[in-house]
mmCIF file of C-alpha atoms in Angstrom:
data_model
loop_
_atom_site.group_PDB
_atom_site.id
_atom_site.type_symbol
_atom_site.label_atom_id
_atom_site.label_comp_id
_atom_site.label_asym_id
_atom_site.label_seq_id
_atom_site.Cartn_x
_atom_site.Cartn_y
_atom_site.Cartn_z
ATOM 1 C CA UNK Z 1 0.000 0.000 0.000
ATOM 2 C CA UNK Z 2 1.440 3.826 -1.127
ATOM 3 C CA UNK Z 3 1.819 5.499 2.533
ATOM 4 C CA UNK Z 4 2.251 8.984 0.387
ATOM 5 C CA UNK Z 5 1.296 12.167 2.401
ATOM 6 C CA UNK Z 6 2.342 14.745 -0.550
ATOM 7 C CA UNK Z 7 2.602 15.274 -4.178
ATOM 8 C CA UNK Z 8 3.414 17.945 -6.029
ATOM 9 C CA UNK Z 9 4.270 18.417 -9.945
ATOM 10 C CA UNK Z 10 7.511 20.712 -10.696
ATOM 11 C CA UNK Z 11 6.681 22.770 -14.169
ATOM 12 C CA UNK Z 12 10.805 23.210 -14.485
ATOM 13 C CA UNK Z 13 13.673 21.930 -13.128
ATOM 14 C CA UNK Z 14 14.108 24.981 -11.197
ATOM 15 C CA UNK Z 15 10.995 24.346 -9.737
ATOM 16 C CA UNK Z 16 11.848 21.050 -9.109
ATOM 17 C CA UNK Z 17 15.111 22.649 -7.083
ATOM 18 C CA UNK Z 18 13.025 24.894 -5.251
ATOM 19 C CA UNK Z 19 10.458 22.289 -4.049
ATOM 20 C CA UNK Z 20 13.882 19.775 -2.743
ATOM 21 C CA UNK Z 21 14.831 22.602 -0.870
ATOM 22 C CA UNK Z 22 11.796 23.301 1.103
ATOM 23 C CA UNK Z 23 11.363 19.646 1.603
ATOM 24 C CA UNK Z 24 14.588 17.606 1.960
ATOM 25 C CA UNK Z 25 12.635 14.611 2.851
ATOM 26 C CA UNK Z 26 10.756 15.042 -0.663
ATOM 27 C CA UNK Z 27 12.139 12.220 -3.317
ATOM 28 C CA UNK Z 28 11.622 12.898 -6.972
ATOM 29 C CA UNK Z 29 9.342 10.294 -9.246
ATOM 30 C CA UNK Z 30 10.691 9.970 -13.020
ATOM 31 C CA UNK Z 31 9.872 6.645 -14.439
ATOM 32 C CA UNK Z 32 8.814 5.630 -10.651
ATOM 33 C CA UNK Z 33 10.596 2.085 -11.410
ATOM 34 C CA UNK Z 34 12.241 1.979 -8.535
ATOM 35 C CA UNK Z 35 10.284 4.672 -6.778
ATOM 36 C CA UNK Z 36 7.165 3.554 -6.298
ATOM 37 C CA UNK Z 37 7.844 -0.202 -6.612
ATOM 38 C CA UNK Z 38 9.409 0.846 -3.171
ATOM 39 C CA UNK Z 39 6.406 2.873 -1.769
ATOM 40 C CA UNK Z 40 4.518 -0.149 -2.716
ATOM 41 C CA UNK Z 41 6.671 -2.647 -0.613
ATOM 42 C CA UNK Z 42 6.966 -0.681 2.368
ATOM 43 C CA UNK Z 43 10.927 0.121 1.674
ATOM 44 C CA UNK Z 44 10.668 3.461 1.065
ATOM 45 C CA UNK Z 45 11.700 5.489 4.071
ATOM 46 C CA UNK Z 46 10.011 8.366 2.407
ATOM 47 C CA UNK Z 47 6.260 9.516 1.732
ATOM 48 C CA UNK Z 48 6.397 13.275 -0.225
ATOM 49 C CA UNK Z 49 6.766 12.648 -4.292
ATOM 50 C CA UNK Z 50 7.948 15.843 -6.418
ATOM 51 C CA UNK Z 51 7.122 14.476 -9.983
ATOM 52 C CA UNK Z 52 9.442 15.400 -12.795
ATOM 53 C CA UNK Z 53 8.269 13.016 -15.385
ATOM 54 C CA UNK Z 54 7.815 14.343 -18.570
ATOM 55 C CA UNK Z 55 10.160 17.663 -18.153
ATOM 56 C CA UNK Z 56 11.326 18.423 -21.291
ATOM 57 C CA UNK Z 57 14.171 19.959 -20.007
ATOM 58 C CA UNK Z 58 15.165 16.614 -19.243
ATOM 59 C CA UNK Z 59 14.271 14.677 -22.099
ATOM 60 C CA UNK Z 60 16.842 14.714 -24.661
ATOM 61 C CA UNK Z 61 19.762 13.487 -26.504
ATOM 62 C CA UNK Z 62 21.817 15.418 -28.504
ATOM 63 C CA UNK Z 63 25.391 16.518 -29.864
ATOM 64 C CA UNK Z 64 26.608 20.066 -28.933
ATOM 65 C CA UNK Z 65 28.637 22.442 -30.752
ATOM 66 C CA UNK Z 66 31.675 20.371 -29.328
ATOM 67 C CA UNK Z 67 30.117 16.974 -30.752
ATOM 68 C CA UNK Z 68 30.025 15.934 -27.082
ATOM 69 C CA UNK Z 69 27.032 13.600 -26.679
ATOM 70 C CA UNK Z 70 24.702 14.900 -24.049
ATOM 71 C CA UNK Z 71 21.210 12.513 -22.476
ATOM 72 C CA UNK Z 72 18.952 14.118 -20.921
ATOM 73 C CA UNK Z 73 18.422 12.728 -16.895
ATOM 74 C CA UNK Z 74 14.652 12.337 -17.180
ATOM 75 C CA UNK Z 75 15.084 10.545 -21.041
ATOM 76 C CA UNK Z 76 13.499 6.695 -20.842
ATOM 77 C CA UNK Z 77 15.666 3.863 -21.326
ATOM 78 C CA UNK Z 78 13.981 3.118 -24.610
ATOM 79 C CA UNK Z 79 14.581 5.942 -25.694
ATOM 80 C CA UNK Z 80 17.874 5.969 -25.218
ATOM 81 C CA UNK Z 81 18.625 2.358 -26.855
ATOM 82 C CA UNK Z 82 16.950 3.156 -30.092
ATOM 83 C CA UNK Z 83 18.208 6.441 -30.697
ATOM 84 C CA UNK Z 84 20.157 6.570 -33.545
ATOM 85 C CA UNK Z 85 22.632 8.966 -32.026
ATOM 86 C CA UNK Z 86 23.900 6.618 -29.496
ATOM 87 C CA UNK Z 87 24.070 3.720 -31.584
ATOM 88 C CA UNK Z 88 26.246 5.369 -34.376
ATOM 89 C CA UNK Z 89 29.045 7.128 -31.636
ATOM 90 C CA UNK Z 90 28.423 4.967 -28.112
ATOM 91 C CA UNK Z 91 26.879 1.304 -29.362
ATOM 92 C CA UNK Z 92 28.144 0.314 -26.230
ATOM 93 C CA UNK Z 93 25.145 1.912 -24.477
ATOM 94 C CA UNK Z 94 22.612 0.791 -26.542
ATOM 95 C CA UNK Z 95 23.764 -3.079 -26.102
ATOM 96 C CA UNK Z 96 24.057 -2.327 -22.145
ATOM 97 C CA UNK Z 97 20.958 -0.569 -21.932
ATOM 98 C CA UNK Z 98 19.147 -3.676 -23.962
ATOM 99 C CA UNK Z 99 19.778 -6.009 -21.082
ATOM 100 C CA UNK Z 100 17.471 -4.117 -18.318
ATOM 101 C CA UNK Z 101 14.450 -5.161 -18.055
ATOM 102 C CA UNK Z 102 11.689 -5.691 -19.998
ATOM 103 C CA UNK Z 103 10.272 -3.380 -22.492
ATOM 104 C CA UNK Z 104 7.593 -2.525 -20.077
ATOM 105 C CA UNK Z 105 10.586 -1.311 -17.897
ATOM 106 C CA UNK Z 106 12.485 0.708 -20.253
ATOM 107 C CA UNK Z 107 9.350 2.336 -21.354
ATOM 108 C CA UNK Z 108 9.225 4.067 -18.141
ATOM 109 C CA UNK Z 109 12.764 4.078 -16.576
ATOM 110 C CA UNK Z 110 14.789 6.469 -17.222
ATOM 111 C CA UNK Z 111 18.447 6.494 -17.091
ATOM 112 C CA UNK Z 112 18.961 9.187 -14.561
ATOM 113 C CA UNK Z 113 16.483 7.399 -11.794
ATOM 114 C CA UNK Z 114 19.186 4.183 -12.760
ATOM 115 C CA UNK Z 115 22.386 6.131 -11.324
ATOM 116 C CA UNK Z 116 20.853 8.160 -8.696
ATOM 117 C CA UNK Z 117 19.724 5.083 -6.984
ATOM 118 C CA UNK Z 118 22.826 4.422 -6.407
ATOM 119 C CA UNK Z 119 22.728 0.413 -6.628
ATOM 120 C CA UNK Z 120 25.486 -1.834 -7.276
ATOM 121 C CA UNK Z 121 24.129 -3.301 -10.452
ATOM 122 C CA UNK Z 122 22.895 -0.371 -12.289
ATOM 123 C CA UNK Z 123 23.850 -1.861 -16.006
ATOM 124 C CA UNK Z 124 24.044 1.754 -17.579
ATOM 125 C CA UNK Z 125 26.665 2.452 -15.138
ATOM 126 C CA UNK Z 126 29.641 0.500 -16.411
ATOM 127 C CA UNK Z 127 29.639 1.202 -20.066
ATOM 128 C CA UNK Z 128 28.966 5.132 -18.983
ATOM 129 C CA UNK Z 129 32.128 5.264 -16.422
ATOM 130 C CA UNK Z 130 33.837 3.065 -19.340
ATOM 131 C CA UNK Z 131 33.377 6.018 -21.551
ATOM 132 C CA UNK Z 132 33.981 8.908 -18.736
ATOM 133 C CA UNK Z 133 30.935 10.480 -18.491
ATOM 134 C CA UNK Z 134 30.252 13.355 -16.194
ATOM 135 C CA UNK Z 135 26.778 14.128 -14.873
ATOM 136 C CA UNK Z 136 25.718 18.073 -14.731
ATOM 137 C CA UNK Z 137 23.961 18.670 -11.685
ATOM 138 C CA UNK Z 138 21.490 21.414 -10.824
ATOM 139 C CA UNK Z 139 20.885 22.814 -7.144
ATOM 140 C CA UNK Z 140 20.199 26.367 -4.852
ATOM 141 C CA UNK Z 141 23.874 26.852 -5.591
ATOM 142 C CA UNK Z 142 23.723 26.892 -9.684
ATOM 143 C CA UNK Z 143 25.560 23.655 -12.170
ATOM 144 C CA UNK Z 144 27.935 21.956 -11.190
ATOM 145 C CA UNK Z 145 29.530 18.301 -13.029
ATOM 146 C CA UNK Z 146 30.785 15.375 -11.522
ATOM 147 C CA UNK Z 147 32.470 12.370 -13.005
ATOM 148 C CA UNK Z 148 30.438 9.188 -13.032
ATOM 149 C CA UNK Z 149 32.837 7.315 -11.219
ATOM 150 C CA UNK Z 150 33.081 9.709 -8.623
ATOM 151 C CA UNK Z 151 29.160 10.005 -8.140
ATOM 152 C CA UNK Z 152 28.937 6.904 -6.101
ATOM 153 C CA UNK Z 153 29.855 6.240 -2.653
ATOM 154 C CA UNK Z 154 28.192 3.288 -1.264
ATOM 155 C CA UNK Z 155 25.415 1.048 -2.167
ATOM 156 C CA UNK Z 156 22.190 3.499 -2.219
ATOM 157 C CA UNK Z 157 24.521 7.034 -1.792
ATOM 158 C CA UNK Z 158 25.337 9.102 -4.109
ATOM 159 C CA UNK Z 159 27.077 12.478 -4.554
ATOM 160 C CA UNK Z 160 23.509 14.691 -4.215
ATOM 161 C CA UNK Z 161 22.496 17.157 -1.670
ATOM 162 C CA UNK Z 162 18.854 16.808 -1.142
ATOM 163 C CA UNK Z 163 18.015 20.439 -2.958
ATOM 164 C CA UNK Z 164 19.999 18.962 -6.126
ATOM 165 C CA UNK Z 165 18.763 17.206 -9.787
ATOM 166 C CA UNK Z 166 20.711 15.288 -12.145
ATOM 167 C CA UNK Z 167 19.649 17.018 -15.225
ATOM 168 C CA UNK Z 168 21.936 15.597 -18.089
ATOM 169 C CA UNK Z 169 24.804 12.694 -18.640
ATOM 170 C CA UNK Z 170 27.327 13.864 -21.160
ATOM 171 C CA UNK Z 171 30.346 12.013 -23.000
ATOM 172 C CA UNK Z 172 32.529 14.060 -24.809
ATOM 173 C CA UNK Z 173 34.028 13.822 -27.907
ATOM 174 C CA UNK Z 174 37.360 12.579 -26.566
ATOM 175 C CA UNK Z 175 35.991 10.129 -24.872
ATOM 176 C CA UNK Z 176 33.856 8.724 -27.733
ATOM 177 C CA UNK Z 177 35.701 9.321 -30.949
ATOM 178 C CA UNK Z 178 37.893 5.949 -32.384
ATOM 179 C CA UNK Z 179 37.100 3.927 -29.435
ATOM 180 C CA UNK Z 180 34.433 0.958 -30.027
ATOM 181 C CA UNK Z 181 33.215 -1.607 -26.971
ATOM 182 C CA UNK Z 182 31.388 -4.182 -25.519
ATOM 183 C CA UNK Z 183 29.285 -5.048 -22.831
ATOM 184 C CA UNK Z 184 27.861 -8.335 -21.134
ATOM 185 C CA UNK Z 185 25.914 -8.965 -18.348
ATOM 186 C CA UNK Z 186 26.028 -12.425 -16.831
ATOM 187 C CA UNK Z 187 22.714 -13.005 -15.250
ATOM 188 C CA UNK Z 188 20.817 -16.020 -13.126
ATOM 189 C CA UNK Z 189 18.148 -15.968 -16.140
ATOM 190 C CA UNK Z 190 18.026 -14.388 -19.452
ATOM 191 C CA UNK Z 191 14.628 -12.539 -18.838
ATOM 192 C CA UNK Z 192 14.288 -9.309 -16.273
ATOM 193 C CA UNK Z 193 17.092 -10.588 -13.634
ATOM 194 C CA UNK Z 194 19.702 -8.350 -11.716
ATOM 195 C CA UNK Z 195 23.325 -8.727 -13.046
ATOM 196 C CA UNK Z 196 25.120 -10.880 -11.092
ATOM 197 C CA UNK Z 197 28.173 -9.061 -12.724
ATOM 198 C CA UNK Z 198 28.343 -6.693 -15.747
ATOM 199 C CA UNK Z 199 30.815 -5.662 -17.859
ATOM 200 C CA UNK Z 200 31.485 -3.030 -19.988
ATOM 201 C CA UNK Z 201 34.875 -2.264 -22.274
ATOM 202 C CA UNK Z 202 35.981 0.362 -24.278
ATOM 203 C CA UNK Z 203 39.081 0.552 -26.395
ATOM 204 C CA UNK Z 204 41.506 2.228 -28.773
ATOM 205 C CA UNK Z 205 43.012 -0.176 -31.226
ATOM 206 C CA UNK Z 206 46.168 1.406 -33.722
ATOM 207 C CA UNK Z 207 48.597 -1.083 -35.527
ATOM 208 C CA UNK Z 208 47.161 -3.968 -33.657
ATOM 209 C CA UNK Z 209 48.378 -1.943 -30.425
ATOM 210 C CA UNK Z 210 46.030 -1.790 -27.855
ATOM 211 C CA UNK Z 211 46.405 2.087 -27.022
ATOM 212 C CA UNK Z 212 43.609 2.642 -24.774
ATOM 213 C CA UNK Z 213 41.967 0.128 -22.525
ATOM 214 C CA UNK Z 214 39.094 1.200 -19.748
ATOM 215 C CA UNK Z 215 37.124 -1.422 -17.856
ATOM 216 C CA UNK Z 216 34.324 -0.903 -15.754
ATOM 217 C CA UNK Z 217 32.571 -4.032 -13.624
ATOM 218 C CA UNK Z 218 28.949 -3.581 -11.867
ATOM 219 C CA UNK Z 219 28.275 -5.439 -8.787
ATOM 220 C CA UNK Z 220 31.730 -6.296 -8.556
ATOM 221 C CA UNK Z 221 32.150 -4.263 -5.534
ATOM 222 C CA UNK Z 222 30.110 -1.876 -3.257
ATOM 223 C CA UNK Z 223 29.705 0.785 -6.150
ATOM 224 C CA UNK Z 224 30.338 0.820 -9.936
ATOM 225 C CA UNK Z 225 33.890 0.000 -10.600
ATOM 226 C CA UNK Z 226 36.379 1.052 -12.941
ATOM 227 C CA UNK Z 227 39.398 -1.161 -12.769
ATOM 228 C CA UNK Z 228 42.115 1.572 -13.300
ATOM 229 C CA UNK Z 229 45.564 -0.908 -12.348
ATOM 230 C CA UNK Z 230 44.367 -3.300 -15.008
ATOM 231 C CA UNK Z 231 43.648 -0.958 -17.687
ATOM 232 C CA UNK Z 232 47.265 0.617 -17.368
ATOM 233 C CA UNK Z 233 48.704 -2.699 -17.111
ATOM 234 C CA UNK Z 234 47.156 -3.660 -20.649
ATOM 235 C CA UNK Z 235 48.021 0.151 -22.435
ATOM 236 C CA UNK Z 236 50.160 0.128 -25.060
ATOM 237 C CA UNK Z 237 51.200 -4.087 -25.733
ATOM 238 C CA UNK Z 238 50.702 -5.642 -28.781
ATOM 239 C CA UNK Z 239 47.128 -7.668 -29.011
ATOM 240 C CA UNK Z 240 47.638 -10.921 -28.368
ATOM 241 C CA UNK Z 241 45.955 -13.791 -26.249
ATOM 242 C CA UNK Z 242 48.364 -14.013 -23.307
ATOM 243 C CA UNK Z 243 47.446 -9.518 -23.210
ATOM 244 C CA UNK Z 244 43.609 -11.401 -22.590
ATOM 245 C CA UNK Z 245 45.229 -13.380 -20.204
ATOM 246 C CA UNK Z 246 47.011 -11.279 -17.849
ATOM 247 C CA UNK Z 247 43.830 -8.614 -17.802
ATOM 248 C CA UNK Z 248 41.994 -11.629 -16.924
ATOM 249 C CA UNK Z 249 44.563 -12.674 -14.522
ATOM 250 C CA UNK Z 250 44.830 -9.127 -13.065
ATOM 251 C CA UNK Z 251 41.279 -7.880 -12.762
ATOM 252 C CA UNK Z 252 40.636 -9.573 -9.290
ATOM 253 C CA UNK Z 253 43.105 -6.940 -7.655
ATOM 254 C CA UNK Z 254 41.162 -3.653 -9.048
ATOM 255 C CA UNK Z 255 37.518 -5.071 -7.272
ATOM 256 C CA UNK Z 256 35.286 -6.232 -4.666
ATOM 257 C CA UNK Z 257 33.161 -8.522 -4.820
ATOM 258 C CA UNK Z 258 31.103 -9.791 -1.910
ATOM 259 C CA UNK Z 259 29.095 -12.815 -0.951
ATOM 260 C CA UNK Z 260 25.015 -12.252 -1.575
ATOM 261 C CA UNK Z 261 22.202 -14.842 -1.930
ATOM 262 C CA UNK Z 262 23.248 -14.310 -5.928
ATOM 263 C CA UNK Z 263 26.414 -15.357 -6.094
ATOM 264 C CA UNK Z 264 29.435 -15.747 -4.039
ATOM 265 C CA UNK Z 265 32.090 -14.274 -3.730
ATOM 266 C CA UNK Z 266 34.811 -16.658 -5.551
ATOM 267 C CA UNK Z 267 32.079 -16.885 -7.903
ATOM 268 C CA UNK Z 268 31.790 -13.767 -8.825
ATOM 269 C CA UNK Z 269 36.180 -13.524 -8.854
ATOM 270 C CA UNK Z 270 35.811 -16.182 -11.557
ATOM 271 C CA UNK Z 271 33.085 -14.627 -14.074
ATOM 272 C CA UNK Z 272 34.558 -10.998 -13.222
ATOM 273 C CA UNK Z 273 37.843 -12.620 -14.737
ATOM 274 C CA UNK Z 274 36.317 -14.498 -17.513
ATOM 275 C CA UNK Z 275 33.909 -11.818 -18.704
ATOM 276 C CA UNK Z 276 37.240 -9.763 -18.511
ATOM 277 C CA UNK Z 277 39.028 -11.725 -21.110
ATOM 278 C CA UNK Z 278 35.651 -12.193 -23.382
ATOM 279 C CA UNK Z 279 34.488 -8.715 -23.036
ATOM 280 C CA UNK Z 280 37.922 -6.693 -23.478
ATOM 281 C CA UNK Z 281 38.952 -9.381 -26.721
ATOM 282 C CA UNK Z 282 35.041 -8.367 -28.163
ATOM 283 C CA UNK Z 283 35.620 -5.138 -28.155
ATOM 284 C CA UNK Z 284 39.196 -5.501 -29.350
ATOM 285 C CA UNK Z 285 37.641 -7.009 -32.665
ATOM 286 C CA UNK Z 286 35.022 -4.117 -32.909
ATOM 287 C CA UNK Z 287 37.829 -1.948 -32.832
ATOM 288 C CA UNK Z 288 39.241 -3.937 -35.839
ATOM 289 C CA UNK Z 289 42.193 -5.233 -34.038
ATOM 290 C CA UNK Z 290 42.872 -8.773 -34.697
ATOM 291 C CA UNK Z 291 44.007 -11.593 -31.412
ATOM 292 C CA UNK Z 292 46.746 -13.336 -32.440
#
């Protein structure tokens, strides 16, 4: 039963700001995926709703004068996967994004409410801090952008003050331009399960040298994970299997994973290393590199 004693329906996403800051306690309802579902369950630890479905403010995706590709917070997941934008520049995306859910799901989630919630196993998180995006957030105090990787800091906190929106996800050019990826998510069942781990690789291939390698793992530790040691272990060597090898034999010191009614925790170790290997090599051949 929905215990909610207050709803109110911001116009903007100042109003939205405005609305936070009288009432900290106040959550915001996008897709209400996670929201209400919640609510619903008794979970929630909170009963005052500001919706900002539908803002178009924060429904979006497009490039800027920089050709950095910008998503707007409130955009659906659908959305998001089909657009044409992000399937030409960040594929990557597109295949992650195809894993959540159901279509009923990704009708109405959108991929803002997926990082703010701050879970473990948020499967747009990986490819995202894979490709170093950087959210632009909106509060009483003006913009202000954070990293991805930086947003999260334990499971269910992020980097928001209670007055403050996530209003867009950006990837710059930089970060998008002559890299190619992959993502996998290895899963209990192929239909609407949590990731038991996901992984997401992007890379820069030149004269069969791999020249830039990031790796990014979700619910392979208590946030999102970007497995920085490995990746500058792997920079710069020729493509070969035993480079799939030692990235595979190296990931396990870059994250952790715990023990959950999922999976355990040398369970986990073992897929995080395989999917390590498999995922890295795919997107190695995307990149038109060949394993030799």
């Amino acid at each position: 039963m929905f215990n909610i004693k207050s709803y109110q329906k911001a116009d903007s996403i100042q109003e939205a700001v405005r609305l936070l800051q009288q009432n900290p306690q106040a959550r915001l309802l996008a897709g209400g995926t996670d929201v209400l579902v919640k609510l619903q369950k008794g979970k929630g630890h909170f009963h005052h709703l500001i919706d900002i479905h539908g803002l178009d403010a924060l429904n979006f995706i497009k490039l800027n004068d920089e050709g950095d590709l910008v998503i707007g917070s409130g955009t659906c997941f659908t959305i998001v996967e089909q657009s044409p934008l992000i399937r030409q520049h960040i594929p990557v995306l597109s295949l992650a994004i195809s894993t959540i859910g159901g279509p009923q799901v990704r009708n109405m989630a959108t991929i803002g409410g997926n990082l703010c919630n701050g879970v473990p196993s948020a499967d747009s998180a990986p490819p995202l801090i894979a490709l170093n995006a950087a959210l632009t957030i909106e509060g009483v105090d003006g913009q202000r952008q954070v990293p991805l990787e930086d947003f999260f800091r334990g499971p269910g906190m992020v980097t928001l003050e209670p007055h403050e929106v996530v209003t867009a996800i950006a990837v710059t050019r930089e970060n998008y331009a002559g890299y190619h990826g992959h993502f996998f998510k290895y899963a209990m069942r192929d239909a609407m399960d949590i990731a038991t781990i996901g992984c997401a690789a992007v890379c820069k291939v030149e004269n069969n040298l791999l020249k830039d390698l990031r790796l990014a793992y979700n619910t392979a530790a208590p946030v999102p994970i970007r497995c920085r040691r490995t990746e500058q272990k792997a920079c710069n060597r020729q493509i070969s299997q035993k480079l799939l090898d030692d990235i595979a034999a190296r990931v396990s010191n870059d994250v952790k994973p715990r023990t959950s009614w999922r999976a355990a925790k040398d369970f986990r170790l073992q897929i995080i290393s395989t999917l390590a290997q498999r995922v890295v090599g795919q997107a190695i051949l995307n990149a038109g590199g060949t394993i030799q």
